[in-house]
Amino acid sequence: MMSQKDAVFASTSSDGTVNVWELVFPCTSEGDCKLSCVETLSIGSKSMVALSLAELPGNSGHLALAMGGLDNKIHLYCGQRTGKFVPACQLKGHTDWIRSLDFSLPILGIGETFILLVTSSQDKGIRIWKIAFRDSLDTKKEEISLASYIKGPMFVAGSSSYQVSMESLLIGHDDWVYSVEWQPPSIINGNECYQPQSLLSASMDKTMMIWKPEKTTGIWINVVTVGELSHCALGFYGGHWSPKADSILAHGYGGSFHLWKDVGVASDDWKPQKVPSGHFAAVSDIAWARQGEYILSGSHDQTSRIYAPWPKKSCLENEDNWHEIARPQVHGHDINCVTIIQGKGNHRFVSGAEEKVARVFEAPLSFLRTLSHATSGDSSLLDDLQAEVQILGANMSALGLSQKPIYSQVSPETTNRSNTDGLDTLETVPEAVPVEFTEPPIEEQLAWNTLWPESHKLYGHGNELYSLCCDHSGKLVASSCKAQSASVAEVWLCQVGSWKSVGRLHSHSLTVTQMEFSHDDKYLLVVSRDRHFSVFSIKDAGADEINHELMVRQEAHKRIIWACSWNPFGHEFATGSRDKTVKIWAVENASTIKQLMTLPSFKSSVTALSWVGLGRQSNHGFLAVGMESGLIELWSLSCERSDNGNLMVPNATCVVQFDPFLCHASPVSRLTWRPSEKIPDSKVIQLASCGADHCVRVFNIDFL
């Protein structure tokens, strides 16, 4: 309830109380709002989950508060803006928990003024109740008799009485109805509000419905149904009108949004629209494609997602908009790490989850064609498109672990994979229909039709995977798992292509938290929870053999080392730790690592590092530092050598402290710089970050 001076709202809690609040707006733009709790209502052990407030018709100053919850009843209270809410009546009819309530604006009927209350429940039904203003008690007191209660309960508010009756019962949904909402009112004739009698309901049966009374009979009927073909939503938890009522928005399992817009002219024609998408759990890892065409993210929401800038459609747009263009992996375990295979050939990535197996995925033909639209037909992708990629897409298995390929020669007609005659149950999964997208896909398409086929599994680790990395030539993949002993904390090297194990690196006693190959692939840097880092020399011995040797194992910090990063122009590297420090090191020879400097102590634990080169001759670059607080800082580093060739102490300066409103609200999980080949402006570099706040962020950084 709002006015120009104040607003009244109610809140409910699992502690069995309902609070009524008053918010007084300031008289000037520089003033402060005043919030006060005007009343606390105790409603017993069965808490309320839905509330709605409305002003009673014909009695200004008195409010009706409707509550619904776990006792299957609607409780009506009446009171004033200053509080003093008292029980009015209880409405019975629903047979399961009440999920949603909404009052309409006052309606002027034939000989009466009333408001409508719509309620929805887990009993799959929707009920509409009429609360009609009878008259003043002073003039019509004799009419209140036992016969008056036959139509429904009555209650008194101030000097007026009200009759409550059930107006209609709407049956149409096949599962719990989580949300009901009246169509927003519109302004007519300058200052008059008109609210059409139209309802929006959202249900766990994966549909939203719009209900309206028939003009001749007044019977409420379903006039629009959307979402019935959405296999990915797992039901809708709520629906909402746009202010002009020309669009409706639903949110489903995992925070996914589903938007439909009425594009019809003479009649309703609701079409799905593009909406923002993203992870609904902590994002554990990100990686850029080898040329920066897209960014891959892995999350504890058990999905990996691909985001890419889509070319702007008109000159009115300042820059390309980023969209999720594929969801290559929908898994049954939380994904802890991802890495993209570098080098030539088809696009591939490896992911590690809360299991002992690393999985290799290869881009299908449908993704390559879609990517060519996202990159405006970049010629570098033509080789991939002309290659002998025979896999069009992938299908999800019933358990959500493996993704089986769909070959381009197979007829696209859908076939049943079980004896359930196509019923959509927990045991059956709909067939994917991989297609080429000429515009960013919507949620329904992303969840099933953009999967990548799984080509290989990499075995060897004894615990769940924790970290992955690939060398820059695309020949080796290094992996580590959670460990509490030296025998389990080993790093496995797998050869790309044959996917055979070619090395097991022993150095640490606890979990290896991050690994990274030097930019010439001569060294592998490994950091661990045991506060040590290790540097291994890596040499290609030919004949599918790799020679590896531990050069140095050194205790570097007082607490867990979370992050590391190499200098792109040399053999200097940085390590970041829970002890709130970042240290810069250099490989001097085959057996010596020298500490060059320690950056000034940070205010929070350092959880992510990424080094980008800006000038090879001056050995100058930026080091991005991500912290447990979610903040990100940018440091300028110049690693110069003296006349005799020895490295001098680097020049380090903090050039940017990112605005906290642009940063993460939780610990930063990973930072990585976009390859410069794909950045249109040579004076701009892009930094991607991910964090435990479910976000993936891309920053533009201008430099002179």
XYZ file of C-alpha atoms in Angstrom:
704
model
C 0.000 0.000 0.000
C 1.520 3.278 -1.118
C 0.704 6.958 -1.165
C 2.768 10.009 -1.999
C 3.791 10.402 1.637
C 4.167 6.886 2.964
C 3.890 3.179 2.289
C 2.663 0.247 4.366
C 3.887 -3.307 3.820
C 3.938 -6.604 5.691
C 6.546 -9.310 6.108
C 6.360 -12.875 7.327
C 8.949 -15.108 8.945
C 9.448 -18.742 9.868
C 9.436 -17.749 13.554
C 5.618 -17.566 13.423
C 5.277 -13.780 13.297
C 3.970 -11.276 10.757
C 5.202 -7.686 10.973
C 3.434 -4.624 9.566
C 5.786 -1.796 8.610
C 5.335 1.867 7.767
C 7.788 3.671 5.503
C 7.583 7.481 5.535
C 9.097 9.160 2.494
C 11.269 12.272 2.941
C 9.862 15.677 2.075
C 12.972 16.561 0.066
C 15.311 14.579 -2.170
C 18.087 14.942 0.407
C 16.029 13.596 3.304
C 16.008 10.091 4.721
C 13.218 7.567 4.743
C 11.843 6.559 8.137
C 10.996 2.897 8.649
C 9.077 1.686 11.693
C 7.327 -1.523 12.714
C 3.751 -0.578 13.621
C 2.604 -4.039 14.706
C 3.741 -7.621 15.220
C 1.189 -10.406 14.871
C 1.794 -13.855 16.326
C 0.168 -16.484 14.128
C 1.204 -19.712 15.863
C 3.434 -22.624 14.957
C 2.344 -22.915 11.306
C 4.028 -20.004 9.586
C 2.578 -17.953 6.752
C 4.285 -18.032 3.357
C 2.166 -15.506 1.409
C 0.794 -12.057 2.299
C -1.240 -9.379 0.558
C -2.435 -5.942 1.689
C -5.329 -3.887 0.313
C -7.460 -0.916 1.301
C -11.024 -1.944 2.057
C -13.604 -0.384 -0.275
C -15.917 2.280 1.099
C -13.859 2.720 4.254
C -10.756 4.821 3.766
C -8.077 4.246 6.356
C -8.882 0.583 7.019
C -6.740 -2.144 5.501
C -7.253 -5.834 4.863
C -4.305 -8.159 5.403
C -4.607 -11.647 3.888
C -2.280 -14.438 5.012
C -1.857 -17.943 3.692
C 0.476 -20.696 4.739
C 0.922 -24.180 6.065
C -2.532 -24.633 7.661
C -4.339 -24.546 4.260
C -6.462 -21.557 5.350
C -6.588 -17.901 4.347
C -6.558 -15.646 7.400
C -8.063 -12.172 6.996
C -7.061 -9.387 9.374
C -8.323 -5.811 9.309
C -6.695 -2.757 10.794
C -5.404 0.747 10.133
C -2.207 2.222 8.788
C -1.090 2.772 12.347
C -1.583 -0.913 13.200
C -4.245 -2.423 15.470
C -4.838 -5.397 13.179
C -7.422 -7.859 14.498
C -8.594 -11.214 13.093
C -11.586 -10.801 10.803
C -12.335 -14.286 9.443
C -10.854 -17.458 7.994
C -11.473 -18.685 4.450
C -11.457 -22.449 3.989
C -11.438 -24.373 0.738
C -7.881 -25.192 -0.217
C -6.682 -28.656 0.755
C -2.928 -27.978 0.749
C -0.469 -25.215 1.562
C -1.270 -21.717 0.324
C 1.465 -20.437 -1.988
C 0.342 -17.034 -3.258
C -2.193 -14.249 -2.570
C -3.067 -11.048 -4.404
C -5.745 -8.366 -3.931
C -7.277 -6.483 -6.848
C -8.123 -2.787 -6.897
C -11.682 -1.855 -5.809
C -14.302 -2.783 -8.410
C -17.603 -0.918 -8.814
C -20.227 -3.547 -9.607
C -23.993 -3.421 -9.997
C -25.187 -2.010 -6.709
C -22.041 -2.931 -4.806
C -18.371 -2.138 -4.392
C -15.944 -4.985 -3.803
C -12.381 -6.190 -4.109
C -11.241 -9.603 -5.304
C -8.700 -11.813 -3.568
C -7.049 -14.551 -5.640
C -5.280 -17.446 -3.904
C -3.262 -20.392 -5.198
C -2.236 -23.578 -3.483
C -0.352 -26.816 -3.742
C -3.736 -28.481 -4.303
C -3.330 -27.335 -7.964
C -6.334 -25.010 -7.670
C -6.861 -21.262 -7.840
C -9.695 -19.610 -5.927
C -11.126 -16.119 -6.335
C -12.855 -14.587 -3.318
C -15.104 -11.504 -3.314
C -14.957 -9.089 -0.375
C -18.007 -6.845 -0.807
C -18.805 -3.657 1.079
C -22.303 -3.991 2.548
C -23.065 -0.707 4.233
C -22.616 1.373 7.326
C -23.578 -0.370 10.550
C -25.474 2.712 11.716
C -28.066 2.498 8.929
C -28.251 -1.254 8.150
C -27.631 -2.876 11.503
C -30.871 -4.820 11.376
C -29.791 -6.664 8.211
C -26.924 -8.508 9.889
C -28.517 -11.772 10.819
C -27.857 -15.492 10.561
C -29.170 -15.526 6.998
C -26.462 -13.084 5.953
C -23.749 -15.647 6.712
C -25.085 -18.212 4.246
C -23.238 -16.519 1.362
C -20.007 -16.489 3.337
C -18.348 -15.088 6.444
C -18.810 -11.477 7.449
C -16.583 -9.139 9.364
C -16.639 -5.589 10.633
C -14.020 -2.906 10.056
C -14.673 0.423 11.717
C -18.250 1.405 11.030
C -18.684 -0.840 7.974
C -19.431 -4.500 7.404
C -18.136 -6.770 4.654
C -19.337 -10.012 3.107
C -16.816 -12.592 1.863
C -17.907 -15.135 -0.740
C -16.163 -17.456 -3.144
C -16.411 -16.071 -6.650
C -14.770 -18.803 -8.716
C -12.616 -21.947 -8.667
C -10.070 -22.199 -11.498
C -8.878 -25.670 -12.444
C -6.309 -26.079 -15.195
C -2.859 -26.695 -13.783
C -1.563 -30.218 -13.228
C 0.822 -29.395 -10.397
C 1.353 -26.962 -7.547
C 0.397 -23.388 -8.395
C 3.183 -21.276 -6.953
C 2.119 -17.825 -8.075
C -0.973 -15.800 -8.992
C -1.037 -12.114 -9.816
C -3.594 -9.630 -11.095
C -2.800 -7.692 -14.248
C -1.271 -4.307 -13.360
C -3.621 -1.322 -13.572
C -3.292 1.242 -16.320
C -3.863 4.989 -16.188
C -6.771 6.302 -18.266
C -8.099 9.843 -18.692
C -5.025 11.291 -17.091
C -5.443 10.160 -13.482
C -7.947 7.288 -13.323
C -6.726 3.748 -12.624
C -8.314 0.873 -14.486
C -7.412 -2.729 -13.695
C -8.590 -5.375 -16.188
C -9.941 -8.579 -14.696
C -7.061 -10.735 -15.843
C -4.947 -13.206 -13.860
C -1.502 -14.674 -14.398
C -0.687 -18.021 -12.759
C 2.577 -19.964 -12.707
C 2.825 -23.618 -11.814
C 5.222 -26.478 -11.277
C 3.642 -28.163 -14.305
C 5.953 -25.969 -16.442
C 3.184 -23.649 -17.649
C 1.966 -20.130 -17.084
C -1.672 -19.292 -17.782
C -3.619 -16.082 -18.273
C -7.226 -16.252 -17.042
C -10.102 -13.925 -17.932
C -13.876 -14.000 -17.354
C -15.937 -14.767 -20.426
C -17.858 -11.702 -21.584
C -21.284 -13.349 -21.774
C -21.318 -15.810 -18.877
C -18.663 -14.314 -16.605
C -17.053 -17.733 -16.197
C -13.295 -17.550 -15.748
C -11.450 -19.396 -18.506
C -7.843 -19.929 -19.539
C -7.158 -17.756 -22.599
C -3.353 -18.111 -22.883
C -0.984 -20.951 -21.961
C 2.776 -20.676 -22.387
C 5.679 -22.889 -21.486
C 4.065 -26.281 -21.906
C 6.899 -27.453 -24.171
C 9.622 -26.286 -21.804
C 11.303 -29.478 -20.594
C 14.139 -27.578 -18.976
C 12.293 -25.461 -16.455
C 11.423 -28.250 -13.971
C 8.424 -26.097 -13.120
C 7.926 -22.385 -12.531
C 8.285 -20.898 -9.060
C 6.682 -17.577 -9.920
C 5.285 -15.372 -12.664
C 5.121 -11.620 -13.106
C 3.477 -9.124 -15.455
C 5.356 -6.301 -17.127
C 4.023 -2.828 -16.194
C 2.190 -2.568 -19.534
C 1.013 -6.203 -19.357
C 2.438 -6.917 -22.801
C 5.066 -9.336 -21.418
C 5.099 -12.047 -18.771
C 8.162 -13.364 -16.963
C 8.569 -16.682 -15.144
C 11.453 -17.923 -13.048
C 12.186 -21.605 -12.759
C 14.488 -24.051 -11.071
C 18.031 -22.768 -10.914
C 17.004 -19.134 -11.274
C 16.336 -19.410 -15.000
C 14.163 -16.694 -16.530
C 11.525 -17.341 -19.181
C 10.011 -14.356 -20.976
C 7.089 -14.188 -23.392
C 5.875 -11.094 -25.208
C 2.552 -10.463 -26.923
C 3.563 -9.592 -30.470
C 0.058 -9.981 -31.911
C -1.833 -7.081 -33.458
C -5.456 -8.175 -33.743
C -5.180 -11.139 -31.361
C -2.872 -12.486 -28.671
C 0.330 -14.005 -29.988
C 2.800 -14.731 -27.180
C 6.348 -15.469 -28.339
C 9.408 -16.404 -26.213
C 12.070 -13.705 -25.885
C 15.769 -13.559 -24.986
C 16.559 -12.952 -21.316
C 19.778 -12.738 -19.293
C 21.057 -16.064 -18.017
C 23.786 -17.251 -15.718
C 24.825 -19.691 -13.031
C 22.796 -20.257 -9.875
C 25.664 -21.473 -7.679
C 29.311 -20.594 -7.115
C 31.333 -20.307 -10.330
C 34.495 -22.298 -9.727
C 36.538 -21.766 -12.908
C 36.638 -19.914 -16.231
C 38.767 -20.172 -19.369
C 38.985 -18.207 -22.610
C 38.849 -19.914 -25.973
C 42.214 -20.192 -27.676
C 41.624 -17.017 -29.730
C 39.273 -15.339 -27.267
C 36.085 -15.984 -29.241
C 34.177 -16.993 -26.112
C 34.592 -17.721 -22.437
C 33.820 -21.054 -20.772
C 32.702 -21.262 -17.138
C 32.152 -24.184 -14.775
C 30.010 -24.002 -11.674
C 28.723 -25.853 -8.656
C 25.285 -25.639 -10.273
C 26.545 -28.676 -12.238
C 26.682 -26.896 -15.598
C 29.342 -25.422 -17.824
C 28.321 -22.464 -19.971
C 29.753 -20.564 -22.925
C 29.374 -16.789 -23.249
C 30.288 -14.763 -26.313
C 29.791 -11.210 -27.566
C 27.047 -11.194 -30.194
C 27.460 -8.623 -32.991
C 25.338 -5.515 -32.600
C 22.362 -5.291 -34.935
C 22.298 -1.539 -35.434
C 24.554 1.471 -35.288
C 22.563 2.692 -32.265
C 24.223 0.054 -30.093
C 27.573 1.125 -28.690
C 29.101 -2.328 -28.395
C 28.394 -6.012 -28.761
C 26.169 -7.611 -26.148
C 27.336 -10.709 -24.314
C 25.031 -13.731 -24.362
C 25.105 -17.344 -23.285
C 25.355 -19.171 -26.598
C 25.765 -22.762 -25.376
C 25.523 -24.968 -22.314
C 27.949 -27.715 -23.333
C 27.767 -29.725 -20.111
C 24.815 -30.383 -17.812
C 26.171 -32.757 -15.221
C 25.145 -34.716 -12.145
C 28.009 -33.439 -9.966
C 29.308 -29.989 -9.019
C 31.930 -28.845 -11.534
C 35.172 -27.726 -9.861
C 37.482 -26.918 -12.770
C 37.596 -26.492 -16.551
C 40.336 -25.953 -19.125
C 40.187 -25.369 -22.872
C 42.492 -27.362 -25.138
C 44.785 -24.958 -26.972
C 46.372 -25.482 -30.367
C 44.807 -26.323 -33.727
C 41.815 -28.467 -34.502
C 38.293 -28.515 -33.197
C 37.249 -26.729 -30.021
C 37.636 -29.013 -27.000
C 37.637 -28.661 -23.239
C 38.184 -30.812 -20.179
C 36.123 -30.528 -17.016
C 36.592 -31.953 -13.544
C 33.774 -32.360 -11.044
C 33.121 -33.938 -7.676
C 34.133 -37.298 -9.118
C 37.406 -39.058 -9.865
C 37.060 -38.748 -13.647
C 37.987 -35.858 -15.932
C 35.757 -35.617 -19.002
C 36.725 -34.393 -22.469
C 34.166 -32.618 -24.656
C 34.377 -31.738 -28.341
C 32.433 -29.010 -30.133
C 29.636 -30.303 -32.387
C 28.867 -28.953 -35.819
C 25.823 -27.032 -34.572
C 28.013 -25.020 -32.159
C 30.627 -24.246 -34.804
C 27.938 -22.865 -37.090
C 26.426 -20.813 -34.267
C 29.873 -19.501 -33.335
C 30.413 -18.325 -36.903
C 27.355 -16.080 -36.506
C 28.598 -14.784 -33.150
C 31.971 -13.925 -34.709
C 30.412 -12.450 -37.881
C 31.713 -15.241 -40.084
C 35.330 -15.027 -38.965
C 37.503 -16.751 -41.547
C 39.498 -18.507 -38.847
C 36.472 -20.655 -38.179
C 36.016 -21.787 -41.778
C 38.597 -24.536 -41.390
C 36.662 -25.905 -38.446
C 33.402 -25.760 -40.387
C 34.936 -27.568 -43.354
C 36.589 -30.212 -41.203
C 35.117 -33.636 -40.995
C 32.983 -32.944 -37.949
C 30.277 -35.572 -38.185
C 28.682 -34.907 -34.791
C 25.740 -32.515 -34.855
C 25.099 -32.342 -31.094
C 24.608 -34.451 -27.990
C 21.870 -36.070 -25.916
C 21.662 -36.129 -22.134
C 21.634 -39.478 -20.378
C 18.969 -40.227 -17.793
C 21.438 -39.955 -14.901
C 22.914 -36.709 -16.204
C 26.509 -37.960 -16.292
C 27.458 -38.807 -19.896
C 26.408 -36.952 -23.040
C 26.058 -39.153 -26.107
C 26.705 -37.806 -29.632
C 24.047 -37.162 -32.273
C 25.502 -37.806 -35.726
C 24.590 -35.552 -38.628
C 23.698 -38.491 -40.896
C 20.975 -39.716 -38.524
C 17.417 -38.642 -39.248
C 16.366 -35.815 -36.919
C 13.067 -37.528 -36.179
C 12.681 -38.098 -32.487
C 12.554 -41.658 -31.292
C 11.461 -43.004 -27.941
C 14.303 -44.339 -25.830
C 12.053 -46.102 -23.357
C 8.739 -47.857 -23.094
C 6.920 -44.938 -21.484
C 5.368 -43.706 -24.761
C 7.185 -40.406 -24.501
C 5.967 -39.469 -21.029
C 8.133 -36.794 -19.440
C 9.145 -38.436 -16.174
C 12.213 -38.348 -13.985
C 13.467 -41.474 -15.774
C 13.089 -40.094 -19.309
C 14.913 -37.202 -20.885
C 13.642 -35.389 -24.006
C 15.610 -35.797 -27.200
C 17.896 -32.903 -28.073
C 17.385 -31.048 -31.346
C 20.751 -29.391 -32.087
C 20.379 -26.580 -34.607
C 22.341 -23.629 -35.922
C 21.366 -20.430 -34.122
C 21.423 -17.161 -36.033
C 20.613 -15.198 -32.882
C 21.326 -15.848 -29.191
C 19.368 -18.895 -27.971
C 16.748 -18.748 -25.226
C 16.628 -20.831 -22.055
C 14.572 -23.677 -23.531
C 17.104 -24.100 -26.330
C 20.170 -23.775 -24.122
C 19.298 -26.497 -21.650
C 18.918 -29.378 -24.125
C 19.920 -28.372 -27.635
C 23.427 -26.962 -27.110
C 25.143 -29.893 -25.373
C 28.575 -31.064 -26.499
C 29.284 -34.785 -26.846
C 31.676 -36.376 -24.380
C 34.562 -37.938 -26.284
C 36.845 -39.339 -23.564
C 37.161 -39.985 -19.853
C 40.465 -39.525 -18.038
C 40.984 -41.879 -15.097
C 43.656 -42.083 -12.450
C 42.864 -39.849 -9.487
C 41.696 -41.297 -6.201
C 39.535 -38.356 -5.102
C 37.372 -35.699 -6.711
C 39.057 -33.414 -9.250
C 40.115 -29.980 -8.050
C 42.315 -28.302 -10.683
C 43.030 -28.568 -14.422
C 45.264 -26.769 -16.896
C 46.436 -27.197 -20.487
C 49.740 -26.154 -22.047
C 49.804 -23.474 -24.737
C 50.643 -25.840 -27.575
C 47.660 -28.051 -26.832
C 49.677 -31.217 -26.176
C 49.331 -31.806 -22.415
C 46.623 -31.580 -19.772
C 47.573 -31.517 -16.077
C 45.087 -32.494 -13.397
C 44.972 -32.683 -9.604
C 42.467 -33.843 -6.997
C 41.627 -33.176 -3.378
C 44.256 -34.794 -1.162
C 45.365 -35.203 2.415
C 48.440 -37.312 1.704
C 51.420 -37.177 -0.624
C 50.372 -40.302 -2.529
C 47.050 -38.736 -3.521
C 48.345 -35.188 -4.110
C 50.195 -36.146 -7.293
C 49.664 -34.256 -10.554
C 48.749 -36.367 -13.588
C 49.864 -35.438 -17.106
C 47.730 -36.667 -20.019
C 48.616 -36.405 -23.686
C 46.036 -34.653 -25.846
C 44.817 -36.881 -28.650
C 45.745 -40.289 -27.318
C 44.570 -39.234 -23.829
C 47.129 -41.537 -22.255
C 48.804 -40.800 -18.961
C 52.390 -39.714 -19.658
C 53.473 -38.581 -16.217
C 52.712 -38.501 -12.502
C 54.346 -35.604 -10.675
C 55.036 -36.042 -6.954
C 55.883 -33.073 -4.784
C 53.092 -32.012 -2.436
C 51.370 -33.502 0.590
C 48.029 -31.692 0.391
C 45.617 -30.596 -2.343
C 47.159 -28.884 -5.352
C 45.054 -25.740 -5.678
C 46.262 -24.396 -9.047
C 48.667 -25.213 -11.861
C 49.901 -23.236 -14.849
C 52.345 -23.860 -17.693
C 54.863 -21.168 -18.566
C 54.158 -19.481 -21.890
C 56.947 -21.398 -23.629
C 55.688 -24.654 -22.016
C 59.106 -25.392 -20.506
C 57.900 -25.285 -16.926
C 54.840 -26.301 -14.938
C 54.130 -24.262 -11.822
C 52.165 -26.000 -9.063
C 50.867 -24.462 -5.804
C 49.289 -26.303 -2.910
C 47.489 -26.129 0.397
C 50.731 -27.289 2.033
C 52.093 -23.689 1.579
C 54.691 -24.813 -0.959
C 55.056 -24.269 -4.666
C 56.849 -26.555 -7.106
C 58.345 -25.947 -10.519
C 58.700 -28.901 -12.896
C 60.662 -28.875 -16.137
C 58.694 -30.395 -19.015
C 60.379 -31.719 -22.174
C 58.929 -33.518 -25.170
C 60.966 -36.690 -25.673
C 59.056 -37.771 -28.783
C 57.372 -41.120 -29.398
C 54.509 -40.145 -27.078
C 56.862 -39.646 -24.151
C 57.332 -36.691 -21.846
C 60.365 -36.079 -19.651
C 59.544 -34.253 -16.440
C 61.752 -33.325 -13.515
C 61.136 -31.539 -10.248
C 63.365 -28.460 -10.268
C 62.381 -26.757 -7.028
C 59.971 -27.311 -4.155
C 59.909 -24.343 -1.826
C 57.833 -23.104 1.089
C 56.599 -19.722 -0.043
C 53.873 -18.509 2.306
C 52.662 -18.873 5.876
C 49.193 -20.011 4.836
C 47.521 -21.891 1.953
C 48.649 -20.809 -1.518
C 45.495 -20.316 -3.577
C 46.737 -18.865 -6.852
C 49.660 -18.517 -9.228
C 50.379 -16.933 -12.612
C 53.337 -16.718 -15.035
C 54.710 -13.605 -16.678
C 53.876 -13.982 -20.406
C 57.265 -12.509 -21.417
C 59.592 -14.422 -19.124
C 60.055 -16.986 -16.428
C 58.863 -14.804 -13.565
C 55.728 -15.837 -11.717
C 53.467 -14.677 -8.887
C 51.926 -16.608 -6.001
C 48.998 -15.496 -3.831
C 48.058 -16.846 -0.425
C 45.616 -16.795 2.427
C 48.290 -14.868 4.359
C 47.172 -11.794 2.320
C 50.409 -11.510 0.386
C 51.479 -11.771 -3.247
C 55.106 -12.675 -3.957
C 57.019 -12.355 -7.232
C 59.565 -15.070 -8.112
C 61.948 -15.790 -10.974
C 63.490 -18.975 -12.381
C 67.227 -18.257 -12.539
C 68.589 -21.650 -13.581
C 67.755 -25.327 -13.520
C 67.787 -25.496 -9.739
C 67.312 -21.992 -8.378
C 64.192 -19.897 -7.786
C 64.770 -16.355 -6.579
C 62.218 -14.218 -4.761
C 62.173 -10.797 -6.371
C 59.729 -8.962 -4.127
C 56.591 -9.094 -1.988
C 53.740 -6.745 -2.781
C 52.311 -4.697 0.107
C 49.969 -6.742 2.253
C 46.359 -6.863 1.088
C 43.275 -6.413 3.249
C 41.962 -9.887 2.484
C 43.175 -13.328 1.460
C 44.405 -13.504 -2.130
C 42.411 -16.138 -4.040
C 43.109 -15.417 -7.739
C 45.949 -14.042 -9.879
C 46.398 -13.394 -13.590
C 49.374 -11.759 -15.366
C 49.102 -10.136 -18.788
C 51.961 -8.754 -20.859
C 51.864 -5.274 -22.393
C 55.411 -4.680 -23.607
C 57.905 -7.429 -24.392
C 60.970 -5.197 -24.632
C 60.371 -3.573 -21.258
C 58.979 -6.831 -19.793
C 56.016 -4.810 -18.579
C 52.544 -6.057 -17.728
C 49.557 -5.984 -15.409
C 48.919 -8.399 -12.550
C 45.257 -8.757 -11.576
C 44.709 -9.712 -7.933
C 41.395 -11.154 -6.725
C 40.600 -11.450 -3.043
C 38.363 -13.354 -0.657
C 36.409 -10.150 -0.052
C 35.424 -10.099 -3.736
C 37.548 -7.043 -4.522
C 39.958 -6.868 -7.467
C 43.116 -4.769 -7.824
C 45.351 -4.163 -10.821
C 49.112 -3.864 -10.355
C 51.635 -2.651 -12.908
C 54.828 -4.769 -12.951
C 58.068 -4.190 -14.869
C 60.690 -6.937 -14.524
C 63.841 -5.331 -15.939
C 67.383 -6.701 -16.052
C 70.616 -4.943 -15.170
C 73.550 -4.510 -17.561
C 75.048 -7.828 -16.449
C 71.772 -9.632 -17.170
C 70.582 -10.089 -13.607
C 66.957 -9.407 -12.774
C 66.369 -6.285 -10.726
C 63.631 -5.751 -8.184
C 60.436 -5.209 -10.248
C 58.740 -1.850 -10.307
C 55.313 -2.511 -8.807
C 52.485 0.024 -8.612
C 48.810 -0.389 -7.830
C 47.160 1.332 -10.783
C 43.482 0.449 -10.233
C 41.360 -0.622 -7.307
C 38.118 -1.739 -8.885
C 34.916 -0.106 -7.637
C 33.389 -2.470 -5.037
C 30.036 -2.173 -6.832
C 31.682 -3.648 -9.938
C 33.370 -6.455 -8.040
C 32.106 -9.699 -6.598
C 30.142 -9.985 -3.379
C 31.949 -13.212 -2.438
C 35.448 -14.652 -2.914
C 36.950 -14.370 -6.395
C 37.512 -17.875 -7.764
C 39.496 -17.170 -10.934
C 40.865 -14.310 -13.047
C 41.957 -14.618 -16.664
C 42.859 -12.164 -19.427
C 41.265 -12.358 -22.848
C 43.692 -13.079 -25.705
C 44.352 -9.734 -27.354
C 43.691 -10.979 -30.897
C 39.949 -10.723 -30.376
C 39.814 -7.309 -28.716
C 38.697 -4.735 -31.316
C 40.433 -1.761 -29.682
C 44.210 -2.028 -29.270
C 44.066 0.325 -26.272
C 41.632 -1.881 -24.392
C 42.292 -5.183 -22.673
C 39.623 -7.395 -21.140
C 39.718 -9.241 -17.840
C 37.257 -11.992 -16.929
C 36.514 -12.983 -13.350
C 34.270 -15.456 -11.591
C 33.320 -15.875 -7.976
C 31.273 -17.588 -5.321
C 28.505 -15.003 -5.860
C 27.404 -16.980 -8.976
C 28.709 -14.278 -11.341
C 30.988 -14.183 -14.359
C 32.198 -10.647 -15.089
C 34.132 -9.175 -18.023
C 35.917 -5.856 -17.474
C 37.197 -3.448 -20.122
C 40.459 -1.809 -19.058
C 41.699 1.213 -20.980
C 45.399 2.016 -20.830
C 47.624 4.611 -22.447
